[in-house]
Amino acid sequence: MGHWIKSLSDRSEFIGVLTLAFGWTIASSLSMALSNLGVAPPQPAGAQTVDPNWLAGVLCMEIPILAMIGLFLRERGWTWSRLGAPPSWRDMLPGLSLALGTALLFWLAQVIAASVGLETRPPDEAVPVQAGIGWPLILAVSAVNGFYEEALVCGYLIAAMRDKRSMWTAIHLSTAIRVAYHLYQGDVGVISIVPMGLAYAWLYAVTGRLWPLVLAHIVLDAWALGAA
């Protein structure tokens, strides 16, 4: 098995990792988006509500996928250093600042959308969050999902493309994938995710530091879930 993994081309590795990481979320997001538009059959009752069972399902899905991808990439010769410097206290201020800036960006996107007369819904209305979810579960899901997304859609993708394509090609692909698995959030969600994806991918591409992005994502997820 190890010999076969090492014999794979870089392209096969790249497609395989991103398909395993985001194929299921893109398919689910697209299905929900089409259902909301009336193009596809409506989702079953409760399928679009974030509750403890849904969050537990996210953990049960993302943790094994992270483990599989990590083992696969280690066999392929990847090391943590290829994704950038290890976490540091120096990442705290940039990460928290980035979280605040992203939250303001989401708010601004809603204001602009409303000002031009778009019929949009905030992301938390597109996918309502059940009130009263315990903080241990919120923090666990936020930490796992924040790392999962940023390590793969920014860290791995851009590091893998760094010597093969232009920086902006990698940034645009990273943003496109991020938008694809957030389609379920509706118009405002997509409008917000485009500049967020561009900014996060650009920051990682020019600084090589992944952890401010991870911290910002964790804070935003915890805020969105805890606000309910």
One Martini backbone bead per residue (centre of mass of N, CA, C, O) as a GRO file, in nm:
protein
  228
    1MET     BB    1   0.058   0.062  -0.022
    2GLY     BB    2   0.296   0.260   0.009
    3HIS     BB    3   0.396   0.234  -0.282
    4TRP     BB    4   0.137   0.334  -0.421
    5ILE     BB    5   0.124   0.613  -0.290
    6LYS     BB    6   0.408   0.710  -0.396
    7SER     BB    7   0.326   0.663  -0.714
    8LEU     BB    8   0.164   0.896  -0.723
    9SER     BB    9   0.065   1.170  -0.845
   10ASP     BB   10   0.020   1.494  -0.772
   11ARG     BB   11  -0.261   1.514  -0.899
   12SER     BB   12  -0.390   1.273  -0.755
   13GLU     BB   13  -0.348   1.380  -0.475
   14PHE     BB   14  -0.503   1.646  -0.501
   15ILE     BB   15  -0.779   1.531  -0.586
   16GLY     BB   16  -0.815   1.330  -0.353
   17VAL     BB   17  -0.805   1.522  -0.110
   18LEU     BB   18  -1.033   1.725  -0.199
   19THR     BB   19  -1.256   1.516  -0.235
   20LEU     BB   20  -1.254   1.401   0.052
   21ALA     BB   21  -1.287   1.678   0.203
   22PHE     BB   22  -1.534   1.826  -0.009
   23GLY     BB   23  -1.738   1.651  -0.165
   24TRP     BB   24  -1.964   1.615   0.052
   25THR     BB   25  -2.019   1.921   0.109
   26ILE     BB   26  -2.085   2.009  -0.178
   27ALA     BB   27  -2.322   1.820  -0.229
   28SER     BB   28  -2.493   1.914   0.014
   29SER     BB   29  -2.499   2.218  -0.051
   30LEU     BB   30  -2.627   2.195  -0.332
   31SER     BB   31  -2.886   2.054  -0.244
   32MET     BB   32  -2.984   2.282  -0.054
   33ALA     BB   33  -2.984   2.512  -0.262
   34LEU     BB   34  -3.186   2.381  -0.463
   35SER     BB   35  -3.412   2.351  -0.258
   36ASN     BB   36  -3.445   2.660  -0.194
   37LEU     BB   37  -3.509   2.716  -0.515
   38GLY     BB   38  -3.691   2.460  -0.626
   39VAL     BB   39  -3.518   2.248  -0.804
   40ALA     BB   40  -3.531   2.059  -0.568
   41PRO     BB   41  -3.620   1.865  -0.346
   42PRO     BB   42  -3.710   1.881  -0.043
   43GLN     BB   43  -3.606   1.868   0.259
   44PRO     BB   44  -3.616   1.721   0.531
   45ALA     BB   45  -3.722   1.758   0.827
   46GLY     BB   46  -3.441   1.910   0.991
   47ALA     BB   47  -3.194   1.910   0.780
   48GLN     BB   48  -3.141   2.251   0.835
   49THR     BB   49  -3.061   2.196   1.141
   50VAL     BB   50  -2.862   2.296   1.405
   51ASP     BB   51  -2.762   2.035   1.615
   52PRO     BB   52  -2.615   1.809   1.813
   53ASN     BB   53  -2.627   1.580   1.599
   54TRP     BB   54  -2.501   1.740   1.368
   55LEU     BB   55  -2.233   1.806   1.514
   56ALA     BB   56  -2.150   1.515   1.570
   57GLY     BB   57  -2.134   1.442   1.269
   58VAL     BB   58  -1.901   1.628   1.201
   59LEU     BB   59  -1.694   1.491   1.382
   60CYS     BB   60  -1.731   1.198   1.258
   61MET     BB   61  -1.621   1.304   0.979
   62GLU     BB   62  -1.360   1.491   1.013
   63ILE     BB   63  -1.163   1.325   1.184
   64PRO     BB   64  -1.118   1.078   0.993
   65ILE     BB   65  -1.032   1.245   0.746
   66LEU     BB   66  -0.786   1.377   0.874
   67ALA     BB   67  -0.640   1.112   0.935
   68MET     BB   68  -0.622   1.004   0.645
   69ILE     BB   69  -0.476   1.246   0.520
   70GLY     BB   70  -0.235   1.251   0.709
   71LEU     BB   71  -0.126   0.965   0.642
   72PHE     BB   72  -0.105   1.003   0.339
   73LEU     BB   73   0.092   1.252   0.340
   74ARG     BB   74   0.316   1.121   0.500
   75GLU     BB   75   0.371   0.903   0.283
   76ARG     BB   76   0.433   1.146   0.069
   77GLY     BB   77   0.628   1.359   0.256
   78TRP     BB   78   0.480   1.524   0.448
   79THR     BB   79   0.497   1.821   0.652
   80TRP     BB   80   0.428   2.072   0.867
   81SER     BB   81   0.635   2.280   0.744
   82ARG     BB   82   0.482   2.307   0.465
   83LEU     BB   83   0.242   2.486   0.612
   84GLY     BB   84   0.435   2.611   0.830
   85ALA     BB   85   0.439   2.747   1.114
   86PRO     BB   86   0.395   2.708   1.421
   87PRO     BB   87   0.227   2.775   1.679
   88SER     BB   88   0.163   3.106   1.830
   89TRP     BB   89   0.115   3.386   2.021
   90ARG     BB   90   0.140   3.571   1.762
   91ASP     BB   91  -0.147   3.466   1.643
   92MET     BB   92  -0.367   3.602   1.813
   93LEU     BB   93  -0.405   3.893   1.706
   94PRO     BB   94  -0.447   3.827   1.405
   95GLY     BB   95  -0.685   3.631   1.449
   96LEU     BB   96  -0.881   3.827   1.598
   97SER     BB   97  -0.876   4.046   1.380
   98LEU     BB   98  -0.985   3.865   1.155
   99ALA     BB   99  -1.253   3.797   1.288
  100LEU     BB  100  -1.358   4.087   1.304
  101GLY     BB  101  -1.335   4.153   1.002
  102THR     BB  102  -1.527   3.927   0.907
  103ALA     BB  103  -1.778   4.017   1.061
  104LEU     BB  104  -1.794   4.294   0.919
  105LEU     BB  105  -1.821   4.179   0.637
  106PHE     BB  106  -2.091   4.036   0.678
  107TRP     BB  107  -2.248   4.288   0.755
  108LEU     BB  108  -2.189   4.452   0.496
  109ALA     BB  109  -2.318   4.254   0.298
  110GLN     BB  110  -2.606   4.288   0.409
  111VAL     BB  111  -2.631   4.591   0.362
  112ILE     BB  112  -2.581   4.595   0.056
  113ALA     BB  113  -2.801   4.397  -0.025
  114ALA     BB  114  -3.034   4.570   0.090
  115SER     BB  115  -2.972   4.843  -0.071
  116VAL     BB  116  -3.023   4.683  -0.366
  117GLY     BB  117  -3.278   4.473  -0.320
  118LEU     BB  118  -3.207   4.206  -0.216
  119GLU     BB  119  -3.325   3.876  -0.159
  120THR     BB  120  -3.213   3.807   0.156
  121ARG     BB  121  -3.038   3.586   0.388
  122PRO     BB  122  -2.911   3.513   0.654
  123PRO     BB  123  -2.728   3.241   0.742
  124ASP     BB  124  -2.900   3.182   1.015
  125GLU     BB  125  -3.166   3.145   0.837
  126ALA     BB  126  -3.087   2.928   0.631
  127VAL     BB  127  -2.941   2.789   0.902
  128PRO     BB  128  -3.059   2.703   1.179
  129VAL     BB  129  -2.997   2.732   1.532
  130GLN     BB  130  -3.011   2.568   1.808
  131ALA     BB  131  -3.085   2.621   2.115
  132GLY     BB  132  -2.868   2.520   2.384
  133ILE     BB  133  -2.592   2.451   2.311
  134GLY     BB  134  -2.318   2.326   2.429
  135TRP     BB  135  -1.997   2.439   2.475
  136PRO     BB  136  -1.825   2.185   2.433
  137LEU     BB  137  -1.940   2.130   2.147
  138ILE     BB  138  -1.882   2.400   2.018
  139LEU     BB  139  -1.569   2.396   2.059
  140ALA     BB  140  -1.509   2.131   1.918
  141VAL     BB  141  -1.626   2.200   1.639
  142SER     BB  142  -1.471   2.463   1.592
  143ALA     BB  143  -1.186   2.344   1.604
  144VAL     BB  144  -1.210   2.126   1.388
  145ASN     BB  145  -1.330   2.296   1.153
  146GLY     BB  146  -1.122   2.522   1.143
  147PHE     BB  147  -0.886   2.336   1.074
  148TYR     BB  148  -0.993   2.176   0.838
  149GLU     BB  149  -1.039   2.405   0.637
  150GLU     BB  150  -0.765   2.568   0.647
  151ALA     BB  151  -0.564   2.328   0.604
  152LEU     BB  152  -0.696   2.260   0.314
  153VAL     BB  153  -0.806   2.521   0.150
  154CYS     BB  154  -0.522   2.657   0.213
  155GLY     BB  155  -0.270   2.503   0.296
  156TYR     BB  156  -0.260   2.264   0.097
  157LEU     BB  157  -0.341   2.390  -0.172
  158ILE     BB  158  -0.118   2.613  -0.184
  159ALA     BB  159   0.130   2.435  -0.132
  160ALA     BB  160   0.082   2.242  -0.380
  161MET     BB  161   0.078   2.503  -0.597
  162ARG     BB  162   0.329   2.690  -0.562
  163ASP     BB  163   0.525   2.537  -0.802
  164LYS     BB  164   0.282   2.514  -1.047
  165ARG     BB  165   0.134   2.786  -0.989
  166SER     BB  166  -0.009   3.059  -0.941
  167MET     BB  167  -0.113   3.232  -0.677
  168TRP     BB  168  -0.398   3.316  -0.800
  169THR     BB  169  -0.492   3.037  -0.874
  170ALA     BB  170  -0.500   2.929  -0.585
  171ILE     BB  171  -0.688   3.143  -0.465
  172HIS     BB  172  -0.932   3.090  -0.653
  173LEU     BB  173  -0.971   2.791  -0.587
  174SER     BB  174  -1.011   2.821  -0.286
  175THR     BB  175  -1.262   3.005  -0.310
  176ALA     BB  176  -1.443   2.818  -0.478
  177ILE     BB  177  -1.460   2.590  -0.270
  178ARG     BB  178  -1.571   2.756  -0.035
  179VAL     BB  179  -1.830   2.837  -0.178
  180ALA     BB  180  -1.944   2.554  -0.250
  181TYR     BB  181  -1.975   2.472   0.075
  182HIS     BB  182  -2.172   2.758   0.113
  183LEU     BB  183  -2.447   2.761  -0.050
  184TYR     BB  184  -2.656   2.709   0.187
  185GLN     BB  185  -2.647   3.026   0.290
  186GLY     BB  186  -2.693   3.184   0.049
  187ASP     BB  187  -2.650   3.493  -0.073
  188VAL     BB  188  -2.500   3.626   0.166
  189GLY     BB  189  -2.298   3.403   0.210
  190VAL     BB  190  -2.161   3.421  -0.068
  191ILE     BB  191  -2.090   3.724  -0.066
  192SER     BB  192  -1.900   3.682   0.188
  193ILE     BB  193  -1.706   3.442   0.097
  194VAL     BB  194  -1.544   3.563  -0.129
  195PRO     BB  195  -1.368   3.775   0.028
  196MET     BB  196  -1.275   3.580   0.242
  197GLY     BB  197  -1.129   3.377   0.059
  198LEU     BB  198  -0.931   3.576  -0.065
  199ALA     BB  199  -0.802   3.679   0.199
  200TYR     BB  200  -0.706   3.412   0.324
  201ALA     BB  201  -0.538   3.308   0.086
  202TRP     BB  202  -0.352   3.553   0.065
  203LEU     BB  203  -0.234   3.550   0.349
  204TYR     BB  204  -0.107   3.270   0.325
  205ALA     BB  205   0.064   3.315   0.065
  206VAL     BB  206   0.240   3.566   0.194
  207THR     BB  207   0.305   3.440   0.500
  208GLY     BB  208   0.268   3.120   0.583
  209ARG     BB  209   0.025   3.153   0.797
  210LEU     BB  210  -0.229   2.951   0.942
  211TRP     BB  211  -0.328   3.015   1.246
  212PRO     BB  212  -0.494   3.277   1.217
  213LEU     BB  213  -0.714   3.138   1.047
  214VAL     BB  214  -0.799   2.925   1.248
  215LEU     BB  215  -0.877   3.113   1.480
  216ALA     BB  216  -1.088   3.279   1.330
  217HIS     BB  217  -1.274   3.038   1.263
  218ILE     BB  218  -1.332   2.948   1.550
  219VAL     BB  219  -1.460   3.211   1.649
  220LEU     BB  220  -1.690   3.224   1.438
  221ASP     BB  221  -1.823   2.954   1.503
  222ALA     BB  222  -1.874   3.003   1.806
  223TRP     BB  223  -2.046   3.255   1.767
  224ALA     BB  224  -2.270   3.135   1.585
  225LEU     BB  225  -2.354   2.909   1.790
  226GLY     BB  226  -2.375   3.080   2.063
  227ALA     BB  227  -2.593   3.299   1.973
  228ALA     BB  228  -2.843   3.094   2.011
   0.00000   0.00000   0.00000
